PDB file of C-alpha atoms and ligand atoms in Angstrom:
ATOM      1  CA  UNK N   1      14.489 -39.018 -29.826  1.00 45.00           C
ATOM      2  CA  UNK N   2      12.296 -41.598 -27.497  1.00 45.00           C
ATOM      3  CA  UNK N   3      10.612 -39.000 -25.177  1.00 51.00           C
ATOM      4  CA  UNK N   4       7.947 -37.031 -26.927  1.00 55.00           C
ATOM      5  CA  UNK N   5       6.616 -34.429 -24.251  1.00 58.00           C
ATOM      6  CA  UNK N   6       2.686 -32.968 -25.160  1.00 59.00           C
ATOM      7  CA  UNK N   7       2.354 -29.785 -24.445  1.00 54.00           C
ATOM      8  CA  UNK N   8       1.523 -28.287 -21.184  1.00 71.00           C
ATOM      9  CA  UNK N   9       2.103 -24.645 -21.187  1.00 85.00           C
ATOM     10  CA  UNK N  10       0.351 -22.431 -19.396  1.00 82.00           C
ATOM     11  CA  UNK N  11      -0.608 -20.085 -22.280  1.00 93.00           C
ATOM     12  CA  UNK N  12      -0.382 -19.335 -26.163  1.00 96.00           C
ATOM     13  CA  UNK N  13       0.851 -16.029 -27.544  1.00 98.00           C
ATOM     14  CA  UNK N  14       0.963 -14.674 -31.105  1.00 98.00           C
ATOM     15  CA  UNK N  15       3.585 -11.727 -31.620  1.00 98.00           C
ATOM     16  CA  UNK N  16       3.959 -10.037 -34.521  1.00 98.00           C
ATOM     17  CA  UNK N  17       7.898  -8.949 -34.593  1.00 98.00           C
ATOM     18  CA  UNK N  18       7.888  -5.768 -36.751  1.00 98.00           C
ATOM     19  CA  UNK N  19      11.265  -5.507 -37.496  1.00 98.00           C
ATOM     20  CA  UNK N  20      12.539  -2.986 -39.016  1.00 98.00           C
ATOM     21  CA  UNK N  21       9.966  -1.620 -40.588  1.00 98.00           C
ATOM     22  CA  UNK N  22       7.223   1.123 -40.010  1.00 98.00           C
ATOM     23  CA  UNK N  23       6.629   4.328 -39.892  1.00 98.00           C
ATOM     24  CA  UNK N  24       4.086   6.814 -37.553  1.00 98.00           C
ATOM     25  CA  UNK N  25       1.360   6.871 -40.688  1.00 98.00           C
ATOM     26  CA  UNK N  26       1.294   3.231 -41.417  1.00 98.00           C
ATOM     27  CA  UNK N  27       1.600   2.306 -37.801  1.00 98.00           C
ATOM     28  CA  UNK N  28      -0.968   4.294 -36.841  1.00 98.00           C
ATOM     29  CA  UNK N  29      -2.814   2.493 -39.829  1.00 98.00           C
ATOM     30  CA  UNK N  30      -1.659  -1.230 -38.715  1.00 98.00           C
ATOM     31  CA  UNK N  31      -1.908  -0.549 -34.787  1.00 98.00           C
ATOM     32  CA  UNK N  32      -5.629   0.844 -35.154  1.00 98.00           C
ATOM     33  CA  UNK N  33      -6.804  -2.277 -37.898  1.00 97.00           C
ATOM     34  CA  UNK N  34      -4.970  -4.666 -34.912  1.00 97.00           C
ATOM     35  CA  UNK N  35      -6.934  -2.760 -31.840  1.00 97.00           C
ATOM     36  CA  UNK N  36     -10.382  -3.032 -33.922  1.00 96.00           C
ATOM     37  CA  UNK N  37     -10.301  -6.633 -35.335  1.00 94.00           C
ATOM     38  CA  UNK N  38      -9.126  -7.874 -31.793  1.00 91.00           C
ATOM     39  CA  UNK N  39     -11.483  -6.339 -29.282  1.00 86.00           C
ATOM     40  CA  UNK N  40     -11.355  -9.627 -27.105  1.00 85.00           C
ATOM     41  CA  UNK N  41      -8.716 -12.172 -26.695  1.00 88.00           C
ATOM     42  CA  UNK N  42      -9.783 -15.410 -25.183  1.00 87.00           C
ATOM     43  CA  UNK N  43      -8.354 -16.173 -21.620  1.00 84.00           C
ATOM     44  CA  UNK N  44      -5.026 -17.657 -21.636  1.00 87.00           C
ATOM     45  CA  UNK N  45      -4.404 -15.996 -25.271  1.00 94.00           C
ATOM     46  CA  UNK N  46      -1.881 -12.850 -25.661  1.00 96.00           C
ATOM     47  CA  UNK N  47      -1.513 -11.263 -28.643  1.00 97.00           C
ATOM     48  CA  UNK N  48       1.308  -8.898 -28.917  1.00 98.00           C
ATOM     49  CA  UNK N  49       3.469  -6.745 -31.351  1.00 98.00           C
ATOM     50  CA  UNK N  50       7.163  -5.911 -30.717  1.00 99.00           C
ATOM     51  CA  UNK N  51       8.399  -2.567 -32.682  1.00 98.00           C
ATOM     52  CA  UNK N  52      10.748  -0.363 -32.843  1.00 98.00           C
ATOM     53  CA  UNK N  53      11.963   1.598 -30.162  1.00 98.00           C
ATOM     54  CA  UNK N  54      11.163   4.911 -31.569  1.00 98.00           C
ATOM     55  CA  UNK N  55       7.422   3.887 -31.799  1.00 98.00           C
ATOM     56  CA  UNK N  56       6.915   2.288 -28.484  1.00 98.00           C
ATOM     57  CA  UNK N  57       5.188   5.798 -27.280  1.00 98.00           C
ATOM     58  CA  UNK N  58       3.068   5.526 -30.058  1.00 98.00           C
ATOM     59  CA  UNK N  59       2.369   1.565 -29.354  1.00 98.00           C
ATOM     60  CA  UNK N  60       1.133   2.073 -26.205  1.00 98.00           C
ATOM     61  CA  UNK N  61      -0.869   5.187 -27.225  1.00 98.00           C
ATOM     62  CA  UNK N  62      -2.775   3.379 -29.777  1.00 98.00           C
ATOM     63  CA  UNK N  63      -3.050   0.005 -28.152  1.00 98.00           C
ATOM     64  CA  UNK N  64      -3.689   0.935 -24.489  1.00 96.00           C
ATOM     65  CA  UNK N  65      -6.726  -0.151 -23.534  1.00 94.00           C
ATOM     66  CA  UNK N  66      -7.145  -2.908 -26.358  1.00 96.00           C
ATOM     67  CA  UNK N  67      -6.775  -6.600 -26.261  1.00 95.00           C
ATOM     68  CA  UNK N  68      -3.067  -5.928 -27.747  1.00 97.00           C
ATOM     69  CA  UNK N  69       0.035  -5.891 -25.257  1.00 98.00           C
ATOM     70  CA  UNK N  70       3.456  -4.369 -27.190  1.00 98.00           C
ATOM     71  CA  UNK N  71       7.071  -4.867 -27.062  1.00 98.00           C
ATOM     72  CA  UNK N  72      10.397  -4.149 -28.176  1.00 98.00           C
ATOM     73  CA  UNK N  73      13.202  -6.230 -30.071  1.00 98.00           C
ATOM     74  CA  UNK N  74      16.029  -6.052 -27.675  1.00 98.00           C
ATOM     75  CA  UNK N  75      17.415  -4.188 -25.388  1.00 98.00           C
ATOM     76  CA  UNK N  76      20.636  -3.806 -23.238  1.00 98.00           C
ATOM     77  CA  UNK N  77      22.518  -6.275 -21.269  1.00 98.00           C
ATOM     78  CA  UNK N  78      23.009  -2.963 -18.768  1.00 98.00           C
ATOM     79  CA  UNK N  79      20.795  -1.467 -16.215  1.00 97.00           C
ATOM     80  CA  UNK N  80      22.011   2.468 -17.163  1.00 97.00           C
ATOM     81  CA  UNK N  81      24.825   4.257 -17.645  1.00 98.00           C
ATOM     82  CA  UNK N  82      27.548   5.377 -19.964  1.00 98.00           C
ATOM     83  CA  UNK N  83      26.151   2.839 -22.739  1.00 98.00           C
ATOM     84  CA  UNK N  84      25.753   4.993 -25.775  1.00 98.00           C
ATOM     85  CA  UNK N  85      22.995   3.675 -27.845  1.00 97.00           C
ATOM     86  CA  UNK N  86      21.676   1.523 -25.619  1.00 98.00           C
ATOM     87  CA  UNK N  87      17.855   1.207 -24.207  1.00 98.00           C
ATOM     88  CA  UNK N  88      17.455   0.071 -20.957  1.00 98.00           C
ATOM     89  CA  UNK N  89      14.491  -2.925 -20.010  1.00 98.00           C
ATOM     90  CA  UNK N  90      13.321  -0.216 -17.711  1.00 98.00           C
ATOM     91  CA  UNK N  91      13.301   2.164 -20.329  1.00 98.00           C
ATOM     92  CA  UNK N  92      10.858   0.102 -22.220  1.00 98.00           C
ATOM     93  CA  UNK N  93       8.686  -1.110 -19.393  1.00 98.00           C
ATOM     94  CA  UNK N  94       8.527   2.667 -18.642  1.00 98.00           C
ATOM     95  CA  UNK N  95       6.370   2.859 -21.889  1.00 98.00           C
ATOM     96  CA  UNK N  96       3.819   0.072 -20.791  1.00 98.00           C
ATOM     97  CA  UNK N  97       5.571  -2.275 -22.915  1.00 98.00           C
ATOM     98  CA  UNK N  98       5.107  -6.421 -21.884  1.00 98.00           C
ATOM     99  CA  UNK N  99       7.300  -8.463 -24.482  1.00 98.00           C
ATOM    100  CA  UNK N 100      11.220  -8.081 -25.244  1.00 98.00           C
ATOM    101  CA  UNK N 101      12.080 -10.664 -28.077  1.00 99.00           C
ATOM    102  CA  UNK N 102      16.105 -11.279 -26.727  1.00 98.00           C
ATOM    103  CA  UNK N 103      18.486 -13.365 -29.053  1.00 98.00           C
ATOM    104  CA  UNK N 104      16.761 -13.386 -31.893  1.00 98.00           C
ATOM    105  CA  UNK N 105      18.775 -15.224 -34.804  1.00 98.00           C
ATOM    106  CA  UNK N 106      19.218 -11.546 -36.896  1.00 98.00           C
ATOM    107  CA  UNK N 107      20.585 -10.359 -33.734  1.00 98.00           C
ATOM    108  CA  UNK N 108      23.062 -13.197 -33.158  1.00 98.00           C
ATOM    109  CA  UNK N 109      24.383 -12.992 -36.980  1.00 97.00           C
ATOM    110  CA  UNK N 110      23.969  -8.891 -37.465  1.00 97.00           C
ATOM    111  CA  UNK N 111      25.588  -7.797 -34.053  1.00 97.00           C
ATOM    112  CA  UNK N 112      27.547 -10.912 -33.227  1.00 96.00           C
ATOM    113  CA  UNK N 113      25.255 -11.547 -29.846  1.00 98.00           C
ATOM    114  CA  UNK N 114      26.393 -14.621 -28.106  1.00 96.00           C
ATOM    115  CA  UNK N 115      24.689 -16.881 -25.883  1.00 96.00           C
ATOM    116  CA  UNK N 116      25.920 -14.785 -22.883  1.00 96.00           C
ATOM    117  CA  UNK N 117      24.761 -11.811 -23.851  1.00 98.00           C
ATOM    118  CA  UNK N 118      21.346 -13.204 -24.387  1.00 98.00           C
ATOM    119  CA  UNK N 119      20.956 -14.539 -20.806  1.00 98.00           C
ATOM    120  CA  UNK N 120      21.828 -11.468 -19.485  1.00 98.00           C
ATOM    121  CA  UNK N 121      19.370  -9.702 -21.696  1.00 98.00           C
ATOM    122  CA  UNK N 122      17.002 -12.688 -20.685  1.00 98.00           C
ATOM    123  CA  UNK N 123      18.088 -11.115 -16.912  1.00 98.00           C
ATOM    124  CA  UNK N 124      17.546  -7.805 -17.290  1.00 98.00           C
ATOM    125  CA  UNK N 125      14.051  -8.349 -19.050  1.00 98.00           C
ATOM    126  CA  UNK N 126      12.736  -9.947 -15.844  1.00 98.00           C
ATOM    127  CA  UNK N 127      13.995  -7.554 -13.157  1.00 98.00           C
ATOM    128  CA  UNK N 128      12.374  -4.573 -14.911  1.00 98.00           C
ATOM    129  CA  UNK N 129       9.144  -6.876 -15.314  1.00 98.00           C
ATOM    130  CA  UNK N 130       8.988  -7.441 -18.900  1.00 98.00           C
ATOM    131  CA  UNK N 131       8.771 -11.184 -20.793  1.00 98.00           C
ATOM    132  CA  UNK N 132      11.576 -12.246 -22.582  1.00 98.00           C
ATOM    133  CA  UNK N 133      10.658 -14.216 -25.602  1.00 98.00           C
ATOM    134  CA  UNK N 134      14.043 -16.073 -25.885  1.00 98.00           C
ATOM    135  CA  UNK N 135      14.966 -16.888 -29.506  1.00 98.00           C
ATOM    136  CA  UNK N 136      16.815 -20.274 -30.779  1.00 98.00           C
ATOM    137  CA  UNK N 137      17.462 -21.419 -33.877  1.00 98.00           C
ATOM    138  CA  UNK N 138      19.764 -23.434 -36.256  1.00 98.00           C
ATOM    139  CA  UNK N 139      21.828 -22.347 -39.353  1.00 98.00           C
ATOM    140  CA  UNK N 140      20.590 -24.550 -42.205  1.00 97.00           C
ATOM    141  CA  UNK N 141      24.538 -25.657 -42.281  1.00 98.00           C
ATOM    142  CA  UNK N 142      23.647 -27.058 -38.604  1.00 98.00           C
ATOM    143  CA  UNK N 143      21.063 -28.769 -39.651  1.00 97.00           C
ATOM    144  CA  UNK N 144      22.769 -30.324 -42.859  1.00 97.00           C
ATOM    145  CA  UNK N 145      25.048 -31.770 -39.897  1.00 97.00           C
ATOM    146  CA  UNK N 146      22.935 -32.573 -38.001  1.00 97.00           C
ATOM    147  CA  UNK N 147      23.664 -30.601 -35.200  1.00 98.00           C
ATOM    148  CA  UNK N 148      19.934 -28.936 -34.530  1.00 98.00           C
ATOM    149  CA  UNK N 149      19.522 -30.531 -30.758  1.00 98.00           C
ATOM    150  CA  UNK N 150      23.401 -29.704 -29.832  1.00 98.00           C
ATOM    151  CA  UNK N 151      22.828 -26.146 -31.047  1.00 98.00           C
ATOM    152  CA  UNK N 152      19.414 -25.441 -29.316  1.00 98.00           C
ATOM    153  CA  UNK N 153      20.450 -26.989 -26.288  1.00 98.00           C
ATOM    154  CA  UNK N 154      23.300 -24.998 -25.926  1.00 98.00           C
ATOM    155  CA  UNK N 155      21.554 -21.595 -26.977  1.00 98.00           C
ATOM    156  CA  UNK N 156      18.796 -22.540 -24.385  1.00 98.00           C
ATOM    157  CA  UNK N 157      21.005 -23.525 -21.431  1.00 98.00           C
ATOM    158  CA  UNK N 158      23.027 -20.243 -21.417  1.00 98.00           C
ATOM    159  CA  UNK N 159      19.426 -18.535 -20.527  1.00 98.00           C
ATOM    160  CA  UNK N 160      18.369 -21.322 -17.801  1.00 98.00           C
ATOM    161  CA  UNK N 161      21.452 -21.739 -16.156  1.00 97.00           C
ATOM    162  CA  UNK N 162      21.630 -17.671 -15.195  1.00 97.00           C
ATOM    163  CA  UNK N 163      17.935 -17.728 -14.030  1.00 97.00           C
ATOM    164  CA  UNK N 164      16.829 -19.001 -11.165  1.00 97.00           C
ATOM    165  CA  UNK N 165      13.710 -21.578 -11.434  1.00 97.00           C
ATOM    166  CA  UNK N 166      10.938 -18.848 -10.817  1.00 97.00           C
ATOM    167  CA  UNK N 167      12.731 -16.646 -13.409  1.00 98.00           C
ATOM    168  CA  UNK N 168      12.773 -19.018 -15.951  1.00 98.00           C
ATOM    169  CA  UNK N 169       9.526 -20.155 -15.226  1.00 97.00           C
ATOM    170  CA  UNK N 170       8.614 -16.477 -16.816  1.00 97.00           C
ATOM    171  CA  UNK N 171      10.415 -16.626 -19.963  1.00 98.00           C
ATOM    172  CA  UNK N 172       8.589 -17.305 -23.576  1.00 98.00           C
ATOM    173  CA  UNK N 173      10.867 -19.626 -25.575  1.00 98.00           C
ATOM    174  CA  UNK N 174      10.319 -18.805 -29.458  1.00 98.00           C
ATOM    175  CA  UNK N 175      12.154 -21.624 -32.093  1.00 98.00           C
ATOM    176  CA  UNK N 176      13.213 -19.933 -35.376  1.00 98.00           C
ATOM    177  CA  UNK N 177      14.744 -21.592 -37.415  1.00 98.00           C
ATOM    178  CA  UNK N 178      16.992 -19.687 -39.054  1.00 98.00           C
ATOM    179  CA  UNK N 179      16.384 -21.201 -42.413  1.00 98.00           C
ATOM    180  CA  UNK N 180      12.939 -20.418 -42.232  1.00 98.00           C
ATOM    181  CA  UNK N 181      12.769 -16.965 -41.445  1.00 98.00           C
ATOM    182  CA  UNK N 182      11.716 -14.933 -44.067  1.00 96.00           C
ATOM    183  CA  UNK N 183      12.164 -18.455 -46.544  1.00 97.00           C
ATOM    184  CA  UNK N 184       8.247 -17.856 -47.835  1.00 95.00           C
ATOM    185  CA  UNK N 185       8.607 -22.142 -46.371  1.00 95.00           C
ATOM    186  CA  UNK N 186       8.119 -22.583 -42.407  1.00 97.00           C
ATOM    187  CA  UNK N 187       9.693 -25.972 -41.389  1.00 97.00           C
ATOM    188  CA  UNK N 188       7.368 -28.768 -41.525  1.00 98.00           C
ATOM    189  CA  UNK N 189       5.224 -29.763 -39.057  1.00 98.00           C
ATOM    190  CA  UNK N 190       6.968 -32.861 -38.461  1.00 98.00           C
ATOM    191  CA  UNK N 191      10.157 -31.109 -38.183  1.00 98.00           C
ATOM    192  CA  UNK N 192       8.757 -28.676 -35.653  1.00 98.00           C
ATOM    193  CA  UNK N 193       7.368 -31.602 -33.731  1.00 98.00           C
ATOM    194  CA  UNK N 194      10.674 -33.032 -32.890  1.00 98.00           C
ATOM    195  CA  UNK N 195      11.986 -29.954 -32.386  1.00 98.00           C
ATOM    196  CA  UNK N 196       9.113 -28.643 -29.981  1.00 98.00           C
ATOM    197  CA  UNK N 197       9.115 -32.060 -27.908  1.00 98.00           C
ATOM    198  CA  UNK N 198      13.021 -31.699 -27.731  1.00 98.00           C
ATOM    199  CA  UNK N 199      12.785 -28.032 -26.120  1.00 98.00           C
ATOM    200  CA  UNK N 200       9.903 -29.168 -23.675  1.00 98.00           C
ATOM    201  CA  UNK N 201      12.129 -32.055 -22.666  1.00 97.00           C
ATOM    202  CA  UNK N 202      14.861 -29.141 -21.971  1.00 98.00           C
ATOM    203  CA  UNK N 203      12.750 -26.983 -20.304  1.00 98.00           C
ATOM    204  CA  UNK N 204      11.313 -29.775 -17.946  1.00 97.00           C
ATOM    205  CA  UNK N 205      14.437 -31.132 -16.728  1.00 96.00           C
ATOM    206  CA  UNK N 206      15.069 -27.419 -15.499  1.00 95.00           C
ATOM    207  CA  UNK N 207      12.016 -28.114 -13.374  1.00 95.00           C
ATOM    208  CA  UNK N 208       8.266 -28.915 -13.837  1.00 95.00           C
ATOM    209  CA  UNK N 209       7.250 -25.174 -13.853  1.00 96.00           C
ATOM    210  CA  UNK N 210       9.882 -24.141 -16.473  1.00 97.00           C
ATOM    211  CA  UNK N 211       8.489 -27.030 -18.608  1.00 97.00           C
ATOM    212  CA  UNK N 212       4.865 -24.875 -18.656  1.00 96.00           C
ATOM    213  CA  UNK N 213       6.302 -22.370 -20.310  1.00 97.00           C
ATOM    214  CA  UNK N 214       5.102 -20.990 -23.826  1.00 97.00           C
ATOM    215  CA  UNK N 215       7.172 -22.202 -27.133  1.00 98.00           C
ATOM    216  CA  UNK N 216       6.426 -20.591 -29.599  1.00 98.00           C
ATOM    217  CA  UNK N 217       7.102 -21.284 -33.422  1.00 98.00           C
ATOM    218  CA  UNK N 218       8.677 -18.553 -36.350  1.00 98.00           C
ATOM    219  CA  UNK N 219      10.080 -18.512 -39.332  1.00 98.00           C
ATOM    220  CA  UNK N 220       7.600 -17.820 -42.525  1.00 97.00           C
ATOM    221  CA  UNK N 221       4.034 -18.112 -40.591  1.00 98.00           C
ATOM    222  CA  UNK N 222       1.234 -17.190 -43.081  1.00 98.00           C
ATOM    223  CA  UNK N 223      -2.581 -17.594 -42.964  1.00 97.00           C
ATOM    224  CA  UNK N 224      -2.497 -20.906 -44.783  1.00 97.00           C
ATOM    225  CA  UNK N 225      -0.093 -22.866 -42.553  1.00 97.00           C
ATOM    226  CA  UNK N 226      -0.711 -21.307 -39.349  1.00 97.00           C
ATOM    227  CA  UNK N 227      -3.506 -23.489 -38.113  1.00 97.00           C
ATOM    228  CA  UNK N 228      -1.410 -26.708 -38.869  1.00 97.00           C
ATOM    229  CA  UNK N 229       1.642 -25.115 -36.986  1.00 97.00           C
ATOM    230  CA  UNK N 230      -0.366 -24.633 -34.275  1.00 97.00           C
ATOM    231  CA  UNK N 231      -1.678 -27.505 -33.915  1.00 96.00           C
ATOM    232  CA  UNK N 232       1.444 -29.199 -33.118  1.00 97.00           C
ATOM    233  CA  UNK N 233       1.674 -30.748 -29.484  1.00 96.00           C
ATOM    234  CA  UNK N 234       4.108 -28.213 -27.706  1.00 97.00           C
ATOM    235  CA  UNK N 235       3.431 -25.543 -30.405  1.00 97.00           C
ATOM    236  CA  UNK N 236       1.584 -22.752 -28.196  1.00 97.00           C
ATOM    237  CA  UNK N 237       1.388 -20.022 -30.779  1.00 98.00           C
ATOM    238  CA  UNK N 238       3.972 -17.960 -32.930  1.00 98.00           C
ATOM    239  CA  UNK N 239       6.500 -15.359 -33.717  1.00 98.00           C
ATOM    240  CA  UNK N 240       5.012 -13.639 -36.752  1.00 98.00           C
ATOM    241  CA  UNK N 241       7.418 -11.694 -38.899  1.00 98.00           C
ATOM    242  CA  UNK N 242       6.521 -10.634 -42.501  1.00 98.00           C
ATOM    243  CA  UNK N 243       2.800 -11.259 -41.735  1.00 98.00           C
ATOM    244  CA  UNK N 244       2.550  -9.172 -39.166  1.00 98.00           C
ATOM    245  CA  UNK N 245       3.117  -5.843 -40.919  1.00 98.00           C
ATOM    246  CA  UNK N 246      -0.643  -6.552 -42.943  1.00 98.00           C
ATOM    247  CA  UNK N 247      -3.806  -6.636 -40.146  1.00 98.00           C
ATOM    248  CA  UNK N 248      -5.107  -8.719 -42.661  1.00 97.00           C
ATOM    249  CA  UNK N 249      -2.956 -11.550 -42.802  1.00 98.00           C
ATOM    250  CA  UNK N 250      -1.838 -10.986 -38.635  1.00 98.00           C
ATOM    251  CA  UNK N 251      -5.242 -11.285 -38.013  1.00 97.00           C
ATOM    252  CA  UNK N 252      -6.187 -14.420 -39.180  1.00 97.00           C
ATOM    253  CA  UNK N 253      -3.154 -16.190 -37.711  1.00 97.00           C
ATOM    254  CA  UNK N 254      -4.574 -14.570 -34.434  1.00 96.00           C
ATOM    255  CA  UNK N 255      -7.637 -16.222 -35.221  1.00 94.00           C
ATOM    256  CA  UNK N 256      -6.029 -19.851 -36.018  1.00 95.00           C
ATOM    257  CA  UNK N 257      -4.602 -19.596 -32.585  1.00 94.00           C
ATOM    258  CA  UNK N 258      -7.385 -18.640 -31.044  1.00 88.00           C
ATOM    259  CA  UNK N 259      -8.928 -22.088 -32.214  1.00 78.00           C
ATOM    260  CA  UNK N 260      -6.341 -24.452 -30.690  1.00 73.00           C
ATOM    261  CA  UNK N 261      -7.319 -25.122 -27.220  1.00 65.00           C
ATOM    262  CA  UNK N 262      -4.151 -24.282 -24.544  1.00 66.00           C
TER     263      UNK N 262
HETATM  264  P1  LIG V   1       9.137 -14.303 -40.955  1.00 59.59           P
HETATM  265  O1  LIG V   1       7.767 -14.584 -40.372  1.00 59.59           O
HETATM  266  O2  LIG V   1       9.151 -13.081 -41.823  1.00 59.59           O
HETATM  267  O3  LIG V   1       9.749 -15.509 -41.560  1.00 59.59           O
HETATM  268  O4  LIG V   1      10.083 -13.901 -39.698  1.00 59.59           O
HETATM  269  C1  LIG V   1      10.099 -14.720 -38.582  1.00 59.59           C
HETATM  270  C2  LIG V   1      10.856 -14.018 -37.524  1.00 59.59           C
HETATM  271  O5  LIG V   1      12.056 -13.837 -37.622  1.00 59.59           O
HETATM  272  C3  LIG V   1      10.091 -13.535 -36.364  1.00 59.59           C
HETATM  273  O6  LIG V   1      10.928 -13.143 -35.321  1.00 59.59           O
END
C-alpha cells in the first residue's frame, strides 16, 4: 500500500450505537447525563446516539434542543407497504432522527444482510434525508488471509456504485472491524492507519467530494485509547458501542474528539 491519503473530511462525528440495550428509566437517565455534559459541540463536531426504535420518541424528546442529534440502527430496504416488521427511513426521520447506522457487521452475520441490501438501505436513508453511517468490516478469518482490502472494497463499492456522486458525497463510512467489536482490544493504530488511508483512497477515486467524507473508527473504543484512535490521519471520530451506554465513559471520548482538529 504506496498511497497514504491524510485526511480531509469535512467533519468528525462520535455516535454512540446503543444496541440492544435500554430501557425508558435508564434512558431517560443516560439521554439527560448526555444533554447536560454536552451543552455545546464545537463547529464541524456531531455527536450522536442511535437506539432502538421503540425509544426514538423518547430520543428526540429528551435530546431536542441539545447539542445531541439521534438515530436508529437500520431500517428497511422498502419505502412502505406490506413489509411486516419493517420501519421505514421516513418513519424514523418522522421522529427528528439524523443518523441510520446501515450494514453494520451484527446485521450482516445475525440477519444474513448482504452487500445489496445495504446499498439500498444506504438509498433509502438519503431520500428520506437521514445519514447513513455505512458499516465495513473484516472477519478475523479475512484478515488471517489476508483478505481485509478485497473485503472492504467490495462491501464499500456495493454502496457507491448505487449512489450517485452527490449521494455518496452524504454518506458516513464507519470501519469495524469485526474482530474488534466488543473484543475489550480496538485494532491498533497502525492497523487502522492502513486501513483508514485504504478507504480514503476508495472513496476518492469515486470523486474528490466522496473522498471528504467522514470515516469513522469502532470496535472496543474506551476513554483510554480514544484520543490515540483519533488521532489517526483519516480517523474523523468513532462508532462507540459498549461505552456509550455509561455518560461517563461516552463523554470523555466526546471530549478526545473534540481535541483533534478536523
Ligand atoms: P464496541 O464499542 O462495544 O466494541 O462496539 C462497536 C460497535 O459495534 C459499534 O457499532
Amino acid at each position: 500500500m504506496s498511497k497514504m491519503p491524510e485526511s480531509t473530511a469535512s467533519e468528525k462525528l462520535v455516535i454512540g450505537n446503543w444496541k440492544m440495550h435500554g430501557s425508558l428509566r435508564s434512558n431517560e437517565v443516560l439521554l439527560r447525563a448526555l444533554a447536560n455534559g454536552m451543552k455545546a459541540v464545537p463547529p464541524r463536531l456531531k455527536i450522536g446516539v442511535c437506539v432502538p426504535f421503540p425509544y426514538l420518541a423518547q430520543a428526540q424528546a429528551l435530546l431536542a434542543g441539545s447539542a445531541i442529534e439521534w438515530g436508529v440502527q437500520d431500517l428497511s430496504s422498502h419505502d412502505e407497504g406490506a413489509y411486516t416488521g419493517e420501519v421505514s427511513a421516513a418513519m424514523v426521520a418522522d421522529f427528528g432522527a439524523r443518523y441510520a447506522i446501515v450494514g453494520h457487521s451484527e446485521r450482516r452475520e445475525y440477519h444474513r444482510e448482504g452487500a445489496i441490501l445495504v446499498a439500498e438501505k444506504a438509498e433509502r436513508a438519503l431520500e428520506a434525508g437521514l445519514t447513513p453511517i455505512v458499516c465495513v468490516g473484516e472477519t478475523a478469518e479475512e484478515r488471517e488471509f489476508a483478505f481485509t482490502e478485497r473485503v472492504l472494497a467490495a462491501q464499500l463499492s456495493a454502496v457507491l456504485d448505487r449512489l450517485s456522486i452527490e449521494q455518496a458525497a452524504s454518506v458516513v463510512l464507519a470501519y469495524e472491524p469485526v474482530w474488534a467489536i466488543g473484543s475489550g482490544s480496538s485494532a491498533s493504530v497502525e492497523d487502522v492507519r492502513h486501513v483508514h488511508a485504504f478507504l480514503r483512497g476508495q472513496l476518492l477515486a469515486k470523486g474528490a467530494a466522496v473522498g471528504r467524507i467522514p470515516v469513522l473508527y469502532g470496535g472496543s473504543v474506551k476513554p483510554d485509547n480514544a484520543a490515540a484512535l483519533f488521532a489517526v490521519p483519516n480517523v474523523d471520530g468513532g462508532l462507540i458501542g459498549g461505552a456509550s451506554l455509561a455518560a461517563d465513559q461516552f463523554l470523555p471520548i466526546c471530549e478526545a474528539c473534540t481535541e483533534t482538529p478536523v
